[in-house]
CSV table of C-alpha atoms in Angstrom, one decimal:
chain,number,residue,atom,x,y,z
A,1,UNK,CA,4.6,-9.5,-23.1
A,2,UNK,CA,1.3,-10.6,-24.8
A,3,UNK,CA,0.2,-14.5,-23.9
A,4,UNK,CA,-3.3,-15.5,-25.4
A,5,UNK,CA,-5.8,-17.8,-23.9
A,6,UNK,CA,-8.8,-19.3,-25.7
A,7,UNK,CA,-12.0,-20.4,-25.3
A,8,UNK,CA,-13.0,-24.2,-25.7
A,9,UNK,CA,-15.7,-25.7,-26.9
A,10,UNK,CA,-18.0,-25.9,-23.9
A,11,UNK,CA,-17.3,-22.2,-23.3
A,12,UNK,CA,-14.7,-22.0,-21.1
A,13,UNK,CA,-11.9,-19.6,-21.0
A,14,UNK,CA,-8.5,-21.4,-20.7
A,15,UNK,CA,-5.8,-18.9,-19.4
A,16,UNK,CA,-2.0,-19.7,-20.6
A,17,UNK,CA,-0.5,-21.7,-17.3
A,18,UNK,CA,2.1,-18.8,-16.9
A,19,UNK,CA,-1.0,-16.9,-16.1
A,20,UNK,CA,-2.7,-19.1,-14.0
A,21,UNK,CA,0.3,-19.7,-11.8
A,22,UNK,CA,1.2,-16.1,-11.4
A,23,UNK,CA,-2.7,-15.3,-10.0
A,24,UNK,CA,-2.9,-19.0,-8.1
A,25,UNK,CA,-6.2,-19.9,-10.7
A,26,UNK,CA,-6.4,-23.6,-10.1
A,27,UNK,CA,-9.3,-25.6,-11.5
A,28,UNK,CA,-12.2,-25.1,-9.4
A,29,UNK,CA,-11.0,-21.8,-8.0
A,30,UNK,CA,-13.6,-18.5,-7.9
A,31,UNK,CA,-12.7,-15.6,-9.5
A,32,UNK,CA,-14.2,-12.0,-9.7
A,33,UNK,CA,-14.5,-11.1,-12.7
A,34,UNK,CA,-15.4,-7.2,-13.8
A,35,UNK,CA,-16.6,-5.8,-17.5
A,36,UNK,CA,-14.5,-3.0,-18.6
A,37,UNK,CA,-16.0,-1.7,-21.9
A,38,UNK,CA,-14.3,-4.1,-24.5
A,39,UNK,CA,-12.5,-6.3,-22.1
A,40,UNK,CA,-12.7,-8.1,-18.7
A,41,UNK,CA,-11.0,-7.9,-15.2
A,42,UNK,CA,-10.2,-11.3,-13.8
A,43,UNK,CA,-8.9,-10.7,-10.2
A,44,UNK,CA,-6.8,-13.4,-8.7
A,45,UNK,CA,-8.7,-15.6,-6.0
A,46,UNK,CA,-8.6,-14.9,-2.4
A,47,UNK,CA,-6.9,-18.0,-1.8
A,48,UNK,CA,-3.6,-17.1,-3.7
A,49,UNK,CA,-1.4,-15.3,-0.5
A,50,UNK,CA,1.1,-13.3,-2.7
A,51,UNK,CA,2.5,-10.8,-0.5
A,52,UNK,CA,3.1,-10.6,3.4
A,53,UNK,CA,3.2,-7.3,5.7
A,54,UNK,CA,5.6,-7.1,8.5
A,55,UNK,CA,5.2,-4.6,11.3
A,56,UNK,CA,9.0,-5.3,12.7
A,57,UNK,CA,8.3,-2.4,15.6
A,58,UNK,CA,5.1,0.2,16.0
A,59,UNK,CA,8.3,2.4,17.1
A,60,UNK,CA,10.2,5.2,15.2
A,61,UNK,CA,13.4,7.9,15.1
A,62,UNK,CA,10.8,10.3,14.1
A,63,UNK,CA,8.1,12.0,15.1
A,64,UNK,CA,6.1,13.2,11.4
A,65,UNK,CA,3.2,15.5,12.2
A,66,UNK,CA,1.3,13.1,9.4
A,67,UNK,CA,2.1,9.4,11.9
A,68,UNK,CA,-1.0,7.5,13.2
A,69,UNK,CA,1.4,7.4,15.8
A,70,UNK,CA,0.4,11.2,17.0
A,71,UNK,CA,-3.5,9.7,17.6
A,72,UNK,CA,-3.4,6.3,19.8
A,73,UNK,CA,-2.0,5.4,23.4
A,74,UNK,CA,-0.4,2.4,22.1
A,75,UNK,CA,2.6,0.8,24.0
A,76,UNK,CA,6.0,0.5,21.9
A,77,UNK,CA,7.3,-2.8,20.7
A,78,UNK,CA,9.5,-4.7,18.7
A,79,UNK,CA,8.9,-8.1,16.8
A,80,UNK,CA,10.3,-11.2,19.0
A,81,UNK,CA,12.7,-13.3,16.8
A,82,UNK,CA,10.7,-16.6,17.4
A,83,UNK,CA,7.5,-15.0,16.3
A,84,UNK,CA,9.2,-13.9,13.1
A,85,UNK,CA,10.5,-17.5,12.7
A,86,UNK,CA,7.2,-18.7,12.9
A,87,UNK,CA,6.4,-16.3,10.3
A,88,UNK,CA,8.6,-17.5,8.2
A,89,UNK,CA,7.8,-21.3,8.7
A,90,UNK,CA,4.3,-20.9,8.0
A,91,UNK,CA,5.8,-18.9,4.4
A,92,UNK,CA,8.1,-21.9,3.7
A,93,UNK,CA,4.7,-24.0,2.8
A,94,UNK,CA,3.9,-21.4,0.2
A,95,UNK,CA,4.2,-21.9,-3.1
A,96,UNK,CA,5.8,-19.8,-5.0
A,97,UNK,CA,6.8,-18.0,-1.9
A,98,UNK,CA,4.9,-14.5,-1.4
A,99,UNK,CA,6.6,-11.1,-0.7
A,100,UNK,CA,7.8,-10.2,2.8
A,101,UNK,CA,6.9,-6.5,2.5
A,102,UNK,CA,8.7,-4.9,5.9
A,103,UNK,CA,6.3,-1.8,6.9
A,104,UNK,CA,3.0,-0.8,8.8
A,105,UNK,CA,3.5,1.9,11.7
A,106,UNK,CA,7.2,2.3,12.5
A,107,UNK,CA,10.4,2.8,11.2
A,108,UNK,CA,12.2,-1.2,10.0
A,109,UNK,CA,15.4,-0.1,10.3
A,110,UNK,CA,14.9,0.5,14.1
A,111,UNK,CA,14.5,-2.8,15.3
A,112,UNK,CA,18.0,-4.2,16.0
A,113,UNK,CA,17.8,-7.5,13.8
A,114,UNK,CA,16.1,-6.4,10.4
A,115,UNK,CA,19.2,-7.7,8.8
A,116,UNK,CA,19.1,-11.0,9.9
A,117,UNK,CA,15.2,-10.7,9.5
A,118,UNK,CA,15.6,-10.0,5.8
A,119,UNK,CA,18.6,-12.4,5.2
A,120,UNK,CA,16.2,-15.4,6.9
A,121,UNK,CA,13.2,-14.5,4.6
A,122,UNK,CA,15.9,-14.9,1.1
A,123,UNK,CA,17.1,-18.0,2.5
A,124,UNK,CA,13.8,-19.4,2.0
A,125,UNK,CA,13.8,-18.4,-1.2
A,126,UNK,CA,11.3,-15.0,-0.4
A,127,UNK,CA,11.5,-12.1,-2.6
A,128,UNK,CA,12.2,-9.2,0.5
A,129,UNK,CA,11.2,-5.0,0.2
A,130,UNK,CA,11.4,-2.6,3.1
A,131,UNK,CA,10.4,0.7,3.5
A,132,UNK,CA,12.4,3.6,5.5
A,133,UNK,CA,12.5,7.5,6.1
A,134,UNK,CA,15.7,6.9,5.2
A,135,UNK,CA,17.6,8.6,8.2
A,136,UNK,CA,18.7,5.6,9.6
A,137,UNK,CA,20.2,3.9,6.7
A,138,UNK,CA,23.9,5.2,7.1
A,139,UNK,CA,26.4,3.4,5.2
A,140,UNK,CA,27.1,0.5,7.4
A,141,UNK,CA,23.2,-0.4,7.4
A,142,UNK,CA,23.2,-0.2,3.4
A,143,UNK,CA,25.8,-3.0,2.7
A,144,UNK,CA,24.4,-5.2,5.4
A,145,UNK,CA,21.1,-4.8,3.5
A,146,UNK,CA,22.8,-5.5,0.2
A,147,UNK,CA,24.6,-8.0,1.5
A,148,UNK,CA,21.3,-9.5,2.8
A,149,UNK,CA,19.9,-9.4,-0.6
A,150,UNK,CA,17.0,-7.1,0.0
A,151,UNK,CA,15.2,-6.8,-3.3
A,152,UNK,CA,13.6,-3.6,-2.9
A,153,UNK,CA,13.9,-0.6,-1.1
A,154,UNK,CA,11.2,2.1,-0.5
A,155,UNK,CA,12.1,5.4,0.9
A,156,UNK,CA,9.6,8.3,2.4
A,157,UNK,CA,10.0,11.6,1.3
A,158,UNK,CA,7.5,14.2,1.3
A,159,UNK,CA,9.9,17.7,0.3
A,160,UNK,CA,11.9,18.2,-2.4
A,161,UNK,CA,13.7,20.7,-0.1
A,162,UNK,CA,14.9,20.5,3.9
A,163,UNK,CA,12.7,23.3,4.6
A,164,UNK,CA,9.7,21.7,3.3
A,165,UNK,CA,10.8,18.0,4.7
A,166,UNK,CA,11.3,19.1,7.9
A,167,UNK,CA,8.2,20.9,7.8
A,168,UNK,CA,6.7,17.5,7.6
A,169,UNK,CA,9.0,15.1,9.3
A,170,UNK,CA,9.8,17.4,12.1
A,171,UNK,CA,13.7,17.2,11.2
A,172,UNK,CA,15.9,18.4,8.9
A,173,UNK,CA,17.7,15.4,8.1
A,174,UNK,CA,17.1,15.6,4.1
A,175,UNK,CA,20.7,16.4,3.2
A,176,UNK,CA,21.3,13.1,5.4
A,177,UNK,CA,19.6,11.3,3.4
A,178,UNK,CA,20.4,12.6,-0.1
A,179,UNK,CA,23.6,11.4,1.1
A,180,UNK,CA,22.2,7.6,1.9
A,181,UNK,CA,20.9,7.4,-1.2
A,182,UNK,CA,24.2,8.5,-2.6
A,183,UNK,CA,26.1,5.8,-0.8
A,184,UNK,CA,23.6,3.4,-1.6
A,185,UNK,CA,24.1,4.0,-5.4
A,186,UNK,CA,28.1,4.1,-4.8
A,187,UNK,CA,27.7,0.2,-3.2
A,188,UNK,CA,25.3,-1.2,-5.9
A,189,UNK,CA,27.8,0.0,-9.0
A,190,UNK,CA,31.0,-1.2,-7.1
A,191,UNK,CA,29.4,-4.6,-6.6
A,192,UNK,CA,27.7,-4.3,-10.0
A,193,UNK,CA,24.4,-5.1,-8.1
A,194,UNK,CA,20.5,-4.1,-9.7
A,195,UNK,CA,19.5,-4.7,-6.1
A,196,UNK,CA,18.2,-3.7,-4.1
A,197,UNK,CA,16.0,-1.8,-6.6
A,198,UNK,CA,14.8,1.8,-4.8
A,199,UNK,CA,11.4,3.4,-5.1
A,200,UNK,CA,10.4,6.5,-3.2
A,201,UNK,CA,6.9,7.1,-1.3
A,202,UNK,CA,5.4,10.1,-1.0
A,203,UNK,CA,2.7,11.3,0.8
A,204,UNK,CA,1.2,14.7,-0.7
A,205,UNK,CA,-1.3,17.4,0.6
A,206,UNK,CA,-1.6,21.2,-0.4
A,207,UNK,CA,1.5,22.2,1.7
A,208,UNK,CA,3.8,20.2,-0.8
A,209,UNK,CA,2.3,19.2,-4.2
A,210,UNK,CA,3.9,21.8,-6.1
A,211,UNK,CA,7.1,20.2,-5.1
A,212,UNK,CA,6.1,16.9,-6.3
A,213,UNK,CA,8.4,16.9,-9.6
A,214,UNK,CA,11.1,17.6,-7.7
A,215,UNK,CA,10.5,14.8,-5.6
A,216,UNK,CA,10.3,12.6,-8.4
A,217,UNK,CA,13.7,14.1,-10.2
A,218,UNK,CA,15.2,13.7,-6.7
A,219,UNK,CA,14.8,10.0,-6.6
A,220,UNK,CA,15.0,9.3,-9.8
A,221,UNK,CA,18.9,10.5,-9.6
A,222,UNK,CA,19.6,8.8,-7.2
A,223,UNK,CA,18.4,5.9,-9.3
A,224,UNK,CA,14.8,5.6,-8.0
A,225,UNK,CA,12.8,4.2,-11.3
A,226,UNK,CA,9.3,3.6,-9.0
A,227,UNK,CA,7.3,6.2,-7.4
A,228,UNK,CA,4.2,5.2,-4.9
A,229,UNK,CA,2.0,8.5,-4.5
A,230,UNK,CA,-0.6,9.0,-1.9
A,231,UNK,CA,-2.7,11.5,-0.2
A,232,UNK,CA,-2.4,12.3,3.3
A,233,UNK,CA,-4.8,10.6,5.6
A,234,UNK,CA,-5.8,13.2,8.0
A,235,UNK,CA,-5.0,11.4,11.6
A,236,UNK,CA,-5.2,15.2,13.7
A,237,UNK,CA,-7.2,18.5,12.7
A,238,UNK,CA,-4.5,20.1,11.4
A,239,UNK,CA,-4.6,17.9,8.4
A,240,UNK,CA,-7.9,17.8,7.2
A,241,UNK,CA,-8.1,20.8,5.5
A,242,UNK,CA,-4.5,19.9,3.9
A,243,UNK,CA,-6.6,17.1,1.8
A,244,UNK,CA,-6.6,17.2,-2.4
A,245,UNK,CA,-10.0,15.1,-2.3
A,246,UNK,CA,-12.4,17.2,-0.8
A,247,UNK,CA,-15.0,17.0,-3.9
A,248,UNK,CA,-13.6,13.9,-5.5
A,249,UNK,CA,-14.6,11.9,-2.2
A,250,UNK,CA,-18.3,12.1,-2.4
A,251,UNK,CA,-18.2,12.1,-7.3
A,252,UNK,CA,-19.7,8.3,-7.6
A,253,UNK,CA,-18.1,7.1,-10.9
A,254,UNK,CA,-21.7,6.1,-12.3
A,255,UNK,CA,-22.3,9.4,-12.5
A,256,UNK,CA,-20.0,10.7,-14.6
A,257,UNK,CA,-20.2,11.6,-18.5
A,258,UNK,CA,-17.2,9.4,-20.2
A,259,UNK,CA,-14.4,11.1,-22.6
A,260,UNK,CA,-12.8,9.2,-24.6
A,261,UNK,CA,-9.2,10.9,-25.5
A,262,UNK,CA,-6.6,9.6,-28.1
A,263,UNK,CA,-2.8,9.9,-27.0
A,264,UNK,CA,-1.3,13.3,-27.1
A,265,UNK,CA,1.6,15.3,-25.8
A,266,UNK,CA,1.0,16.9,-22.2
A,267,UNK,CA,2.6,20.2,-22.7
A,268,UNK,CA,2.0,24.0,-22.7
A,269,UNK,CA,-0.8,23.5,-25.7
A,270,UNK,CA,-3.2,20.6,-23.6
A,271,UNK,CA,-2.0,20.6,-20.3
A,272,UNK,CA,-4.8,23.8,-19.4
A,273,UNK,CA,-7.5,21.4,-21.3
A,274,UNK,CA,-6.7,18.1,-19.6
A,275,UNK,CA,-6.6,20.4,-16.4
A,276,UNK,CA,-10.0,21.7,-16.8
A,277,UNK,CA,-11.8,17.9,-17.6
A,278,UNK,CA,-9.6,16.6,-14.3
A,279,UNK,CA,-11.2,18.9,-12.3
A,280,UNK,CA,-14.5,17.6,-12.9
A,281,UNK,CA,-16.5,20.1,-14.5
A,282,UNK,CA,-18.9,18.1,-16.2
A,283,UNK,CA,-18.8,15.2,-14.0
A,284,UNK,CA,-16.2,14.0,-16.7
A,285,UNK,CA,-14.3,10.7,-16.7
A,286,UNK,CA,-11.3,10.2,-18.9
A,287,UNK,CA,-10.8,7.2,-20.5
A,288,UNK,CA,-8.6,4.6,-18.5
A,289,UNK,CA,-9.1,7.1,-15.4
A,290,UNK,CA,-11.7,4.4,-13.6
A,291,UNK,CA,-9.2,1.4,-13.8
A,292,UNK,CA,-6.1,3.7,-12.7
A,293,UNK,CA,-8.4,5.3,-10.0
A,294,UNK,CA,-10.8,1.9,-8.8
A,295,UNK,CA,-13.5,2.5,-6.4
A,296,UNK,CA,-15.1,0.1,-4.1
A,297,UNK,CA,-11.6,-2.0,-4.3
A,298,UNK,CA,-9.3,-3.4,-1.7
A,299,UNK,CA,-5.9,-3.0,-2.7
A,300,UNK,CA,-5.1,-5.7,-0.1
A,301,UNK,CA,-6.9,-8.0,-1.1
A,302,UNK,CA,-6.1,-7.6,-4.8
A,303,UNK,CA,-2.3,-7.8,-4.3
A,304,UNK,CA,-3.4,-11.5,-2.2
A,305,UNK,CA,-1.8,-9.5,0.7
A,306,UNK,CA,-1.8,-10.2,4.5
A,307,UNK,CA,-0.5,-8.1,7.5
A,308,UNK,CA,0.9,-9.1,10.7
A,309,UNK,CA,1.2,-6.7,13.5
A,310,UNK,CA,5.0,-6.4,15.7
A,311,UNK,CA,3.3,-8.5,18.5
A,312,UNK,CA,2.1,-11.7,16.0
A,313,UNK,CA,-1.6,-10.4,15.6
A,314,UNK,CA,-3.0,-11.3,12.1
A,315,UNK,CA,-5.1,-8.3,9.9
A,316,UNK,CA,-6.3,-8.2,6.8
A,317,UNK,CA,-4.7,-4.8,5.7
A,318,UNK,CA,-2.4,-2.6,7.3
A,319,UNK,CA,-5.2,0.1,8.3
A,320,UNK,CA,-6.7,-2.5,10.8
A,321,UNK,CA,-3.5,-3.4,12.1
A,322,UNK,CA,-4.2,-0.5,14.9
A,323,UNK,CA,-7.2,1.0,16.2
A,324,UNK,CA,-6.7,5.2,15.2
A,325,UNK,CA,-9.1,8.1,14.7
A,326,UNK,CA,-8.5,10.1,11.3
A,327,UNK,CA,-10.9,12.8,9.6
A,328,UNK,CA,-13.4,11.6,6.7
A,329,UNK,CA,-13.3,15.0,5.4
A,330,UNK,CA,-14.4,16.9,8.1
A,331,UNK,CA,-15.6,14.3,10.4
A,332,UNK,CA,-13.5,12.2,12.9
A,333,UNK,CA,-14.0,8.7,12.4
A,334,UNK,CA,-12.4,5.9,14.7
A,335,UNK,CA,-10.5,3.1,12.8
A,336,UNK,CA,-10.8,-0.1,15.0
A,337,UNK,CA,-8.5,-2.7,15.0
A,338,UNK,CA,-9.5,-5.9,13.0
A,339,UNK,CA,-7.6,-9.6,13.8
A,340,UNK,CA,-8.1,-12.3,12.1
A,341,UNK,CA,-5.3,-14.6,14.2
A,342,UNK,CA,-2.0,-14.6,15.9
A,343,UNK,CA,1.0,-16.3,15.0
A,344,UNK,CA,1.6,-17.0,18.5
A,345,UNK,CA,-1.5,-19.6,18.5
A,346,UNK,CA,-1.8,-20.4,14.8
A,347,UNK,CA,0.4,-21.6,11.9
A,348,UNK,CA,0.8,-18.9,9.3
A,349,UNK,CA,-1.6,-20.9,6.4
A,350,UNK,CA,-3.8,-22.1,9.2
A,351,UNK,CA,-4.9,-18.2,9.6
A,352,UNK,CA,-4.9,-17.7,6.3
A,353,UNK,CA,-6.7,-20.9,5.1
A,354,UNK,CA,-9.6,-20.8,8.1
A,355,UNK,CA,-13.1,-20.7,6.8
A,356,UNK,CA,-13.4,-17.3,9.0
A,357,UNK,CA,-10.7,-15.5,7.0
A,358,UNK,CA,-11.5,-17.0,3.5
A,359,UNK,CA,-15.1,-15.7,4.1
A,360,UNK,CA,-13.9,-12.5,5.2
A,361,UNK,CA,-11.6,-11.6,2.6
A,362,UNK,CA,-14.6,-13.1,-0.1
A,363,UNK,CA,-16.9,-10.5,1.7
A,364,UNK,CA,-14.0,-7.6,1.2
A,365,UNK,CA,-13.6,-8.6,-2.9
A,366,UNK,CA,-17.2,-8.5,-2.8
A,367,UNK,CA,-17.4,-4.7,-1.3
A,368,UNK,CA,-21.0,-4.8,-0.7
A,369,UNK,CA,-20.2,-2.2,2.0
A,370,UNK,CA,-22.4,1.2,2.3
A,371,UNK,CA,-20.7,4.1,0.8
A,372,UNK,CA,-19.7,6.0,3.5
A,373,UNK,CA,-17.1,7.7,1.7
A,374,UNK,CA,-19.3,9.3,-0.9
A,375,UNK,CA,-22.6,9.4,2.0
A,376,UNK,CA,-20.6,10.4,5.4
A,377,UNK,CA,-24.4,11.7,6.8
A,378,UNK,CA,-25.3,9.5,9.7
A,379,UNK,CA,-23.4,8.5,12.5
A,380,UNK,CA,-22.5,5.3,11.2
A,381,UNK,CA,-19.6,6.8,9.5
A,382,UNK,CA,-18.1,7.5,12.8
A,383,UNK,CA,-16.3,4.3,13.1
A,384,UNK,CA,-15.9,1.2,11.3
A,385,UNK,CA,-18.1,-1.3,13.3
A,386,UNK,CA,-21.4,-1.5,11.7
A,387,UNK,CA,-22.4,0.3,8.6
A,388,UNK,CA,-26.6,0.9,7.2
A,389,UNK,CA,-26.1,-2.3,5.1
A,390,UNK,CA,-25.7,-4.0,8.4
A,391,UNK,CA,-22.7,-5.2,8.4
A,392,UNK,CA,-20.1,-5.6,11.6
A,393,UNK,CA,-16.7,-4.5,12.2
A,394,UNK,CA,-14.8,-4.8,9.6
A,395,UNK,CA,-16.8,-2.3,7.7
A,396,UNK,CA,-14.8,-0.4,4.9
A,397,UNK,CA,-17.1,1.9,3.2
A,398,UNK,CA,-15.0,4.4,4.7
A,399,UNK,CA,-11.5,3.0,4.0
A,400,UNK,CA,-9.8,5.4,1.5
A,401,UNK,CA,-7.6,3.0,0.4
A,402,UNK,CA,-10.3,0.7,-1.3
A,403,UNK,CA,-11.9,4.5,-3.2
A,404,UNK,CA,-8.1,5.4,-4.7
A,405,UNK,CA,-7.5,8.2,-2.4
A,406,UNK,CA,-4.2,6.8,-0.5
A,407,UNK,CA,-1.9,4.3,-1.6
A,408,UNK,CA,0.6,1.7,0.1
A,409,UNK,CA,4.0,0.6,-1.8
């Protein structure tokens, strides 16, 4: 769909109002606004909340070898009811109402009322997704969820075979849930549903990459049409020399040459070509590559998202949700926990509207962070609570989320 704006005559861009809704641009709002070549990036303010993360329980049916939940000494706990209702009362004075996104560290399906949880956020009028390893959503949990009207539904997966899954999720439920997905299929066509729509997450390393296609013609027969694709965050030892970014982490984009390619076929005649610019050789950069690969970007605070912790505390992002140690290549670096708020003590938009939080997430769209990710010399880039630019905890030169490197649905 192509909309057109224009420019009036004191200068001004005016944006078509289906545009402005969708990004929250009202008059007087601030925008970021980036040069790309022969167009420009306007980024929504960080005003607009457009999506909302739900930790329903830090606890899980699984034990991956790949969980933060392998590094910290956190207690186990589920999301109260009343502090979801809050949750949900702060969301009812949102308009248009965000996405309830239910995620963070944990498995969903494993706290006992998800299904009214999700069926309370759609009677507000809330678009609802959920992500699972998908062991736990036997047949009986499916139509509940259908019946719920969950609108999308992510599902972890990180082997195309149960040798290889269980390799990584320490259990060889695969065929299980092969089977799930199966059933869930089965329920949508007897109803003649398109919802929930499914997308599968995967989380690759060296171990499983080749198997990545499989993966991906897996899900997509079970009727899977999005795929979210991330590296592994190394949280133990064991992991960091699994990584696929061990030169890419410390290329700065300024420094590369740029390549310019028209559209072509990938097959056996340019796919040993494109192979050899992707890896770098030159310092190359494909056309298009910086926008699908940003740097120095908060995907949080791009999508306009928030994240609330099982317990009510307020975060920015899901990666502050917890304090964790993981490996910056091969250093350990400790993740502390950032909150912003609780829902326990504060109204929903009262968090998100205090001059505290707007500053902080202006100061994140900013990124005027030290490069930690590219640098990772000093001790600094031990931990995230002061960096050499002198800034204070929340510092995210070392977040790998805001350099490309892993990805959340």
């Amino acid at each position: 769909m192509s909309l057109s704006g224009y420019i009036n005559n004191k200068g001004h861009i005016v944006l078509p109002e289906e545009i402005r809704n969708k990004l929250g641009i009202e008059p007087g709002s601030h925008v970021k606004i980036e040069e790309a070549r022969d167009r420009i990036i306007i980024h929504r303010p960080v005003n607009h909340l457009v999506k909302v993360y739900i930790e329903p329980t830090n606890m899980c049916n699984l034990q991956c070898s790949t969980c933060m939940r392998n590094v910290w000494e956190e207690p186990g706990g589920k999301m109260e009811i009343e502090t979801y209702y809050r949750i949900l009362r702060g969301i009812e004075k949102v308009e248009p109402r965000p996405t309830l996104f239910f995620g963070g560290i944990g498995e969903p399906l494993f706290h006992p009322e998800i299904v009214e949880m999700t069926r309370g956020a759609k009677e507000l009028g809330a678009s609802v997704e959920l992500i699972t390893n998908g062991t736990m959503l036997v047949e009986d949990m499916t139509l509940q969820l259908v019946e719920a009207g969950l609108d999308m539904l992510w599902v972890s997966i990180d082997g195309a075979t149960p040798e290889s899954y269980a390799d990584i999720r320490l259990g060889n439920e695969l065929p299980d849930i092969r089977k799930n997905l199966k059933s869930l299929r089965l329920i949508k066509f007897d109803k003649r549903l398109k919802k929930p729509e499914v997308g599968i997450s995967v989380v690759v390393m060296k171990r499983n990459i080749a198997e990545l296609p499989e993966i991906i013609k897996m899900g997509y027969q079970f009727g899977a049409k999005k795929f979210s694709i991330s590296n592994v965050l190394p949280y133990t030892s064991e992991y960091k020399d699994e990584i696929l970014y061990p030169k890419s982490m410390y290329d700065s984009f300024s420094e590369w040459i740029g390549v310019q390619l028209p559209r072509f076929d990938v097959n056996e005649d340019t796919i040993d070509v494109l192979g050899k610019l992707m890896r770098g050789y030159y310092g190359t950069q494909i056309s298009g590559l910086k926008l699908l690969w940003p740097v120095d970007n908060c995907p949080f605070i791009t999508r306009g998202s928030v994240s609330i912790r099982w317990d009510g505390k307020v975060s920015p992002c899901l990666p502050l949700l917890h304090t964790h140690e993981s490996y910056l290549d091969d250093r350990a670096r400790v993740n502390h926990s950032h909150s912003v708020g609780s829902i326990l003590d504060n109204d929903l938009l009262e968090i998100w509207e205090s001059p505290e939080y707007v500053e902080t997430r202006q100061k994140l769209q900013e990124f005027d962070f030290s490069p930690c990710t590219m640098c990772n010399s000093c001790e600094l880039a031990d931990s995230n609570e002061e960096d050499c630019f002198g800034n204070i905890l929340p510092t995210c030169g070392g977040c790998l989320w805001a350099q490309g490197f892993i990805n959340c649905p």
